[in-house]
Phi, psi and omega in degrees: 000144161244146202288131187247136164261024179244102190267167189200155172210156161253348177322280202214167165211132176230130191247160161315338163220025175227147164245104173241108187247120191062021156104008194248135171299113194305304181293313181265345180227348186237316173283125181100351219210334148195175204298170184266341159307310176277350156314287157351296181290332191270312183285331169321314206230344154095352177243139167309141164278134167315160180284357162272317180320299183311289190296346169281333169292302176313328183287317204284317178296308171327278200307325179261345190299320184219164187196022184070186181316040165304174174290344182293306190302307156329290201312318197279326167293322199285349170286295209268010135295345181255317175257037202293019163266002194235067182309294191309311184297335172284327162284331168303322174286350177280337153305309195301328160286023179272115173207207204290352186269307186233119155090301198275346170326314192311313182325287156351288167268006168266342159283343164307305180300318215277315173280338165301316187283331180274342187261003176293134180247129171053037174069028179252107182281322174307291179319315170301318181285313177307322182278000169279312170288344170285338210257309188290312181280005167283317218257008170072019171286138170293147153297134193268137166101334192233178200045145189213140171295349179256288170315022204301343171282312184159158185286100182293340161313303205277334166324308215259333188263325161320292165315294184335293187286341144334289198292000196250347179080037201242014180274128177225228189279315164325303175297333175260339163307311167322312154326304181291325156322290184303330182287325190269015186271327153304336192281318191277302176281311164126354181213126187311154181207106176317154183282139178247172175307333182286337150287299179315283193303342180281319188272357174278328184250356130311337201272310198264027193080341176310146190276138173305318195278009173255351187316310176304300183347316212287288197293350166275344146312308194296299190292354170297297183314315209263319180308320175300285182335301176309320184297315179308314165303323173295316177288351164244013160201069186311129184220357178298318186289325179300323158309290163330304188276349158286310177318307174283333152327310204274341191270133178271127183260117178230126193283000000 
């Protein structure tokens, strides 16, 4: 990448009497006039979302926001137990594990869906899906967007999201690619795996023009809200050290 001596930003300009965010006056045009999901979209794209885009983004943030004592929550709670003066550090600890397996898997699925759509010839999504999955399998990667250790019969969040996007008339080629990928999973991996929420989220968002490069940000935003709530509960009903003790008790030392 060429090094530039000129730095610029389109995010915001702050003056003594005005704050402009993505070309919009924060006080006059955004505060009290936009939702959190709409503001997130404005920040990312510089444009206001349509009503459908806003509703789908909002639904996706809610869908991924909370899922019990998952590793990110346990990391945050145990960090807070050790350093209660560093609330922000505990939140950060919970977010640091957002990778290709947990939380960040929406981004992985989004890239696979885009590959399928780009590869499909004469609308042969099934053939493209099988080819993309075979590449992933050959690389030793799991099939993205399917399977769940708890929701073995099907992820209710995924079902509801797809039901919601269908009700809005917002399903497009990426949702079709998602279904093609689900059909191809047993052909490539040898077993059927149900769709999960990290498959439904990128399909729903890509179909309404959400930027793929920002896909990981959706679960990060949703889970940040949840982590703050878990830490608030941790203050009143501590379990951080208990989680650490439970882990220690569950592990056998073998010299």
